[in-house]
mmCIF file of C-alpha atoms in Angstrom:
data_model
loop_
_atom_site.group_PDB
_atom_site.id
_atom_site.type_symbol
_atom_site.label_atom_id
_atom_site.label_comp_id
_atom_site.label_asym_id
_atom_site.label_seq_id
_atom_site.Cartn_x
_atom_site.Cartn_y
_atom_site.Cartn_z
ATOM 1 C CA GLU A 1120 0.000 0.000 0.000
ATOM 2 C CA GLN A 1121 2.804 2.416 0.887
ATOM 3 C CA SER A 1122 4.664 1.826 -2.399
ATOM 4 C CA ARG A 1123 1.415 2.343 -4.356
ATOM 5 C CA THR A 1124 0.951 5.638 -2.532
ATOM 6 C CA ALA A 1125 4.543 6.597 -3.339
ATOM 7 C CA GLU A 1126 4.008 5.804 -7.021
ATOM 8 C CA LEU A 1127 0.962 8.050 -7.069
ATOM 9 C CA VAL A 1128 2.786 10.997 -5.538
ATOM 10 C CA LEU A 1129 5.668 10.606 -7.985
ATOM 11 C CA SER A 1130 3.567 10.477 -11.124
ATOM 12 C CA PRO A 1131 3.489 13.836 -12.909
ATOM 13 C CA VAL A 1132 -0.019 13.137 -14.209
ATOM 14 C CA VAL A 1133 -1.548 12.807 -10.738
ATOM 15 C CA ALA A 1134 -3.537 15.840 -9.690
ATOM 16 C CA LEU A 1135 -1.382 18.327 -7.830
ATOM 17 C CA GLN A 1136 -3.753 18.483 -4.877
ATOM 18 C CA THR A 1137 -3.607 14.703 -4.468
ATOM 19 C CA ALA A 1138 0.195 14.753 -4.488
ATOM 20 C CA LYS A 1139 0.179 17.470 -1.835
ATOM 21 C CA VAL A 1140 -2.157 15.386 0.327
ATOM 22 C CA PHE A 1141 0.164 12.389 0.099
ATOM 23 C CA VAL A 1142 3.197 14.489 1.010
ATOM 24 C CA LYS A 1143 1.252 15.913 3.953
ATOM 25 C CA VAL A 1144 0.265 12.436 5.164
ATOM 26 C CA PHE A 1145 3.822 11.086 4.829
ATOM 27 C CA THR A 1146 5.103 14.129 6.700
ATOM 28 C CA GLU A 1147 2.553 13.665 9.498
ATOM 29 C CA ILE A 1148 3.469 10.010 10.007
ATOM 30 C CA ASP A 1149 7.195 10.820 9.898
ATOM 31 C CA ARG A 1150 7.729 8.825 6.706
ATOM 32 C CA MET A 1151 8.949 11.611 4.454
ATOM 33 C CA PRO A 1152 12.502 10.181 4.263
ATOM 34 C CA GLN A 1153 11.072 6.914 2.917
ATOM 35 C CA LEU A 1154 8.954 8.748 0.358
ATOM 36 C CA LEU A 1155 11.950 10.791 -0.782
ATOM 37 C CA ALA A 1156 14.128 7.670 -0.959
ATOM 38 C CA TYR A 1157 11.542 6.088 -3.240
ATOM 39 C CA TYR A 1158 11.310 9.280 -5.324
ATOM 40 C CA TYR A 1159 15.102 9.303 -5.755
ATOM 41 C CA LYS A 1160 15.210 5.615 -6.584
ATOM 42 C CA CYS A 1161 12.509 5.837 -9.271
ATOM 43 C CA HIS A 1162 14.048 8.796 -11.065
ATOM 44 C CA LYS A 1163 17.653 7.678 -10.589
ATOM 45 C CA VAL A 1164 16.910 4.289 -12.178
ATOM 46 C CA GLN A 1165 15.494 6.029 -15.262
ATOM 47 C CA LEU A 1166 18.435 8.425 -15.594
ATOM 48 C CA VAL A 1167 21.051 5.706 -15.071
ATOM 49 C CA ALA A 1168 19.308 3.599 -17.740
ATOM 50 C CA ILE A 1169 19.546 6.513 -20.183
ATOM 51 C CA TRP A 1170 23.288 6.800 -19.455
ATOM 52 C CA GLN A 1171 23.738 3.051 -19.949
ATOM 53 C CA GLU A 1172 22.013 3.276 -23.342
ATOM 54 C CA LEU A 1173 24.230 6.199 -24.321
ATOM 55 C CA CYS A 1174 27.393 4.357 -23.276
ATOM 56 C CA GLN A 1175 26.399 1.304 -25.319
ATOM 57 C CA SER A 1176 25.487 3.360 -28.366
ATOM 58 C CA GLU A 1177 27.701 4.080 -31.355
ATOM 59 C CA LEU A 1178 27.750 7.778 -30.445
ATOM 60 C CA SER A 1179 31.074 9.487 -29.810
ATOM 61 C CA VAL A 1180 31.963 10.206 -26.184
ATOM 62 C CA ASN A 1181 31.442 13.896 -26.898
ATOM 63 C CA ARG A 1182 27.912 13.210 -28.171
ATOM 64 C CA GLN A 1183 27.201 10.889 -25.222
ATOM 65 C CA LEU A 1184 28.263 13.668 -22.872
ATOM 66 C CA THR A 1185 26.073 16.193 -24.694
ATOM 67 C CA GLU A 1186 23.071 13.859 -24.490
ATOM 68 C CA LEU A 1187 23.688 13.255 -20.777
ATOM 69 C CA TYR A 1188 23.946 16.984 -20.091
ATOM 70 C CA ASP A 1189 20.742 17.655 -22.042
ATOM 71 C CA THR A 1190 18.966 14.930 -20.069
ATOM 72 C CA LEU A 1191 20.194 16.349 -16.757
ATOM 73 C CA LEU A 1192 19.102 19.865 -17.715
ATOM 74 C CA SER A 1193 15.680 18.646 -18.799
ATOM 75 C CA THR A 1194 15.333 16.640 -15.584
ATOM 76 C CA TRP A 1195 16.402 19.645 -13.533
ATOM 77 C CA HIS A 1196 13.682 21.823 -15.038
ATOM 78 C CA SER A 1197 10.855 19.290 -15.081
ATOM 79 C CA GLN A 1198 11.510 17.961 -11.589
ATOM 80 C CA LEU A 1199 12.094 21.407 -10.105
ATOM 81 C CA GLN A 1200 8.821 22.624 -11.589
ATOM 82 C CA TRP A 1201 6.946 19.640 -10.143
ATOM 83 C CA ALA A 1202 8.795 19.547 -6.801
ATOM 84 C CA THR A 1203 8.246 23.279 -6.246
ATOM 85 C CA GLN A 1204 4.525 22.635 -6.189
ATOM 86 C CA VAL A 1205 4.701 19.578 -3.928
ATOM 87 C CA PHE A 1206 7.691 19.708 -1.555
ATOM 88 C CA ARG A 1207 8.875 22.330 0.920
ATOM 89 C CA ASN A 1208 12.500 22.289 -0.224
ATOM 90 C CA PRO A 1209 12.389 21.564 -3.964
ATOM 91 C CA HIS A 1210 15.883 22.833 -4.861
ATOM 92 C CA GLU A 1211 17.477 20.590 -2.267
ATOM 93 C CA ILE A 1212 15.398 17.582 -3.332
ATOM 94 C CA VAL A 1213 16.198 17.926 -7.037
ATOM 95 C CA THR A 1214 19.869 18.624 -6.295
ATOM 96 C CA VAL A 1215 20.048 15.445 -4.193
ATOM 97 C CA LEU A 1216 18.399 13.538 -7.053
ATOM 98 C CA LEU A 1217 21.122 14.687 -9.460
ATOM 99 C CA ILE A 1218 23.903 14.017 -6.944
ATOM 100 C CA GLN A 1219 22.642 10.482 -6.400
ATOM 101 C CA THR A 1220 22.249 9.949 -10.135
ATOM 102 C CA LEU A 1221 25.771 11.126 -10.962
ATOM 103 C CA GLY A 1222 27.127 8.976 -8.158
ATOM 104 C CA ALA A 1223 25.360 5.939 -9.614
ATOM 105 C CA LEU A 1224 26.559 6.363 -13.217
ATOM 106 C CA VAL A 1225 28.687 3.444 -14.378
ATOM 107 C CA PRO A 1226 31.051 4.310 -15.862
ATOM 108 C CA SER A 1227 31.320 7.697 -14.197
ATOM 109 C CA VAL A 1228 31.735 10.794 -16.362
ATOM 110 C CA PRO A 1229 35.428 11.244 -15.401
ATOM 111 C CA VAL A 1230 36.109 7.568 -16.221
ATOM 112 C CA CYS A 1231 34.468 8.064 -19.632
ATOM 113 C CA LEU A 1232 36.566 11.152 -20.273
ATOM 114 C CA SER A 1233 39.727 9.338 -19.252
ATOM 115 C CA SER A 1234 38.912 6.391 -21.539
ATOM 116 C CA ALA A 1235 38.239 8.727 -24.450
ATOM 117 C CA LEU A 1236 41.637 10.347 -23.977
ATOM 118 C CA GLU A 1237 43.395 6.991 -23.706
ATOM 119 C CA CYS A 1238 41.763 5.801 -26.946
ATOM 120 C CA ALA A 1239 42.747 8.951 -28.813
ATOM 121 C CA GLY A 1240 46.077 8.813 -30.579
ATOM 122 C CA GLN A 1241 48.896 10.996 -29.304
ATOM 123 C CA GLU A 1242 48.387 13.434 -32.203
ATOM 124 C CA SER A 1243 44.649 13.812 -31.582
ATOM 125 C CA ARG A 1244 44.666 13.749 -27.768
ATOM 126 C CA LEU A 1245 44.784 17.535 -27.384
ATOM 127 C CA SER A 1246 41.996 18.132 -29.899
ATOM 128 C CA LYS A 1247 39.857 15.446 -28.196
ATOM 129 C CA LEU A 1248 40.541 17.010 -24.812
ATOM 130 C CA LEU A 1249 39.605 20.468 -26.067
ATOM 131 C CA GLU A 1250 36.461 19.106 -27.724
ATOM 132 C CA LEU A 1251 35.317 17.507 -24.445
ATOM 133 C CA TYR A 1252 36.297 20.648 -22.556
ATOM 134 C CA ASP A 1253 34.258 22.834 -24.945
ATOM 135 C CA THR A 1254 31.235 20.555 -24.585
ATOM 136 C CA THR A 1255 31.375 20.785 -20.803
ATOM 137 C CA ALA A 1256 32.040 24.542 -20.832
ATOM 138 C CA HIS A 1257 29.147 25.122 -23.256
ATOM 139 C CA PHE A 1258 26.808 23.062 -21.123
ATOM 140 C CA ALA A 1259 27.990 24.745 -17.932
ATOM 141 C CA ALA A 1260 27.290 28.197 -19.374
ATOM 142 C CA ARG A 1261 24.004 27.207 -21.025
ATOM 143 C CA GLY A 1262 22.885 25.118 -18.057
ATOM 144 C CA LEU A 1263 23.753 27.781 -15.529
ATOM 145 C CA GLU A 1264 22.000 30.442 -17.600
ATOM 146 C CA ALA A 1265 18.904 28.279 -18.056
ATOM 147 C CA ALA A 1266 18.815 27.431 -14.366
ATOM 148 C CA MET A 1267 19.141 31.130 -13.463
ATOM 149 C CA LEU A 1268 16.360 32.416 -15.721
ATOM 150 C CA PRO A 1269 13.517 31.472 -13.352
ATOM 151 C CA ASN A 1270 15.381 33.236 -10.524
ATOM 152 C CA LEU A 1271 15.729 36.590 -12.284
ATOM 153 C CA SER A 1272 13.696 39.511 -11.047
ATOM 154 C CA LYS A 1273 12.135 42.036 -13.428
ATOM 155 C CA ASP A 1274 15.206 44.273 -13.185
ATOM 156 C CA GLY A 1275 17.539 41.413 -14.147
ATOM 157 C CA HIS A 1276 18.962 40.647 -10.718
ATOM 158 C CA CYS A 1277 19.199 37.067 -9.571
ATOM 159 C CA THR A 1278 16.851 36.479 -6.633
ATOM 160 C CA SER A 1279 18.401 33.165 -5.623
ATOM 161 C CA LEU A 1280 21.673 31.563 -6.618
ATOM 162 C CA GLN A 1281 21.012 28.397 -4.633
ATOM 163 C CA ALA A 1282 19.303 26.560 -7.492
ATOM 164 C CA PRO A 1283 21.543 27.508 -10.432
ATOM 165 C CA LEU A 1284 24.802 27.116 -8.545
ATOM 166 C CA GLY A 1285 23.634 23.822 -7.106
ATOM 167 C CA PHE A 1286 22.753 22.635 -10.584
ATOM 168 C CA TRP A 1287 26.104 23.695 -12.060
ATOM 169 C CA PHE A 1288 28.143 22.227 -9.232
ATOM 170 C CA VAL A 1289 26.352 18.893 -9.256
ATOM 171 C CA CYS A 1290 26.256 18.375 -13.019
ATOM 172 C CA CYS A 1291 29.398 20.014 -14.335
ATOM 173 C CA PHE A 1292 32.008 20.063 -11.609
ATOM 174 C CA PRO A 1293 33.209 16.424 -11.848
ATOM 175 C CA ALA A 1294 33.851 16.711 -15.596
ATOM 176 C CA TRP A 1295 35.154 20.273 -15.264
ATOM 177 C CA LYS A 1296 37.671 19.253 -12.595
ATOM 178 C CA PHE A 1297 38.894 16.317 -14.678
ATOM 179 C CA LEU A 1298 39.225 18.402 -17.841
ATOM 180 C CA GLN A 1299 40.935 21.314 -16.077
ATOM 181 C CA LYS A 1300 43.528 18.902 -14.708
ATOM 182 C CA HIS A 1301 44.306 17.656 -18.206
ATOM 183 C CA VAL A 1302 44.005 20.947 -20.123
ATOM 184 C CA ALA A 1303 46.264 22.967 -17.790
ATOM 185 C CA PRO A 1304 49.507 21.117 -18.677
ATOM 186 C CA TRP A 1305 48.802 21.621 -22.404
ATOM 187 C CA HIS A 1306 47.837 25.229 -21.895
ATOM 188 C CA TRP A 1307 50.995 26.067 -19.970
ATOM 189 C CA GLY A 1308 53.279 24.185 -22.355
ATOM 190 C CA LEU A 1309 54.136 21.509 -19.796
ATOM 191 C CA VAL A 1310 53.267 18.720 -22.237
ATOM 192 C CA THR A 1311 54.594 18.552 -25.757
#
């Protein structure tokens, strides 16, 4: 019965008022952590499956990364929109969802990037590295901008940086850190 109730509250087609009632009931019986754990599990399984399909596809690593980033951005927006109407702390909930998802990806994004560089020939390693770097930088800028838009006031000031910075840090930082580590030696002429 409890899992059926959880499925109902997680379904985006369920009436908003019904979802709010379920969240209220789970909160009142001190079962909100279990409901959130189920919410994370359901969405994480779907996102990890998408990553698995991408990794097994014939797409280049750069294209796989682009598809993953697009999926994460889409998930961020759709889940934040839904969670804002249902939960008290939607930014935290959606950020935790993405953190758990990225932690569950096999292979991880940095492992994929490392493999792509190892497979590239010595002559093409720098261009491959820069291509992956550009993809991540483009997504970071586009993703951060898209995540900030709902937080802009009429005069163009950002009303809350919690959501966009959380989104950028969770989705881009692991790849960014890996790529920075490998681009810096090339940039400073430490590798020939």
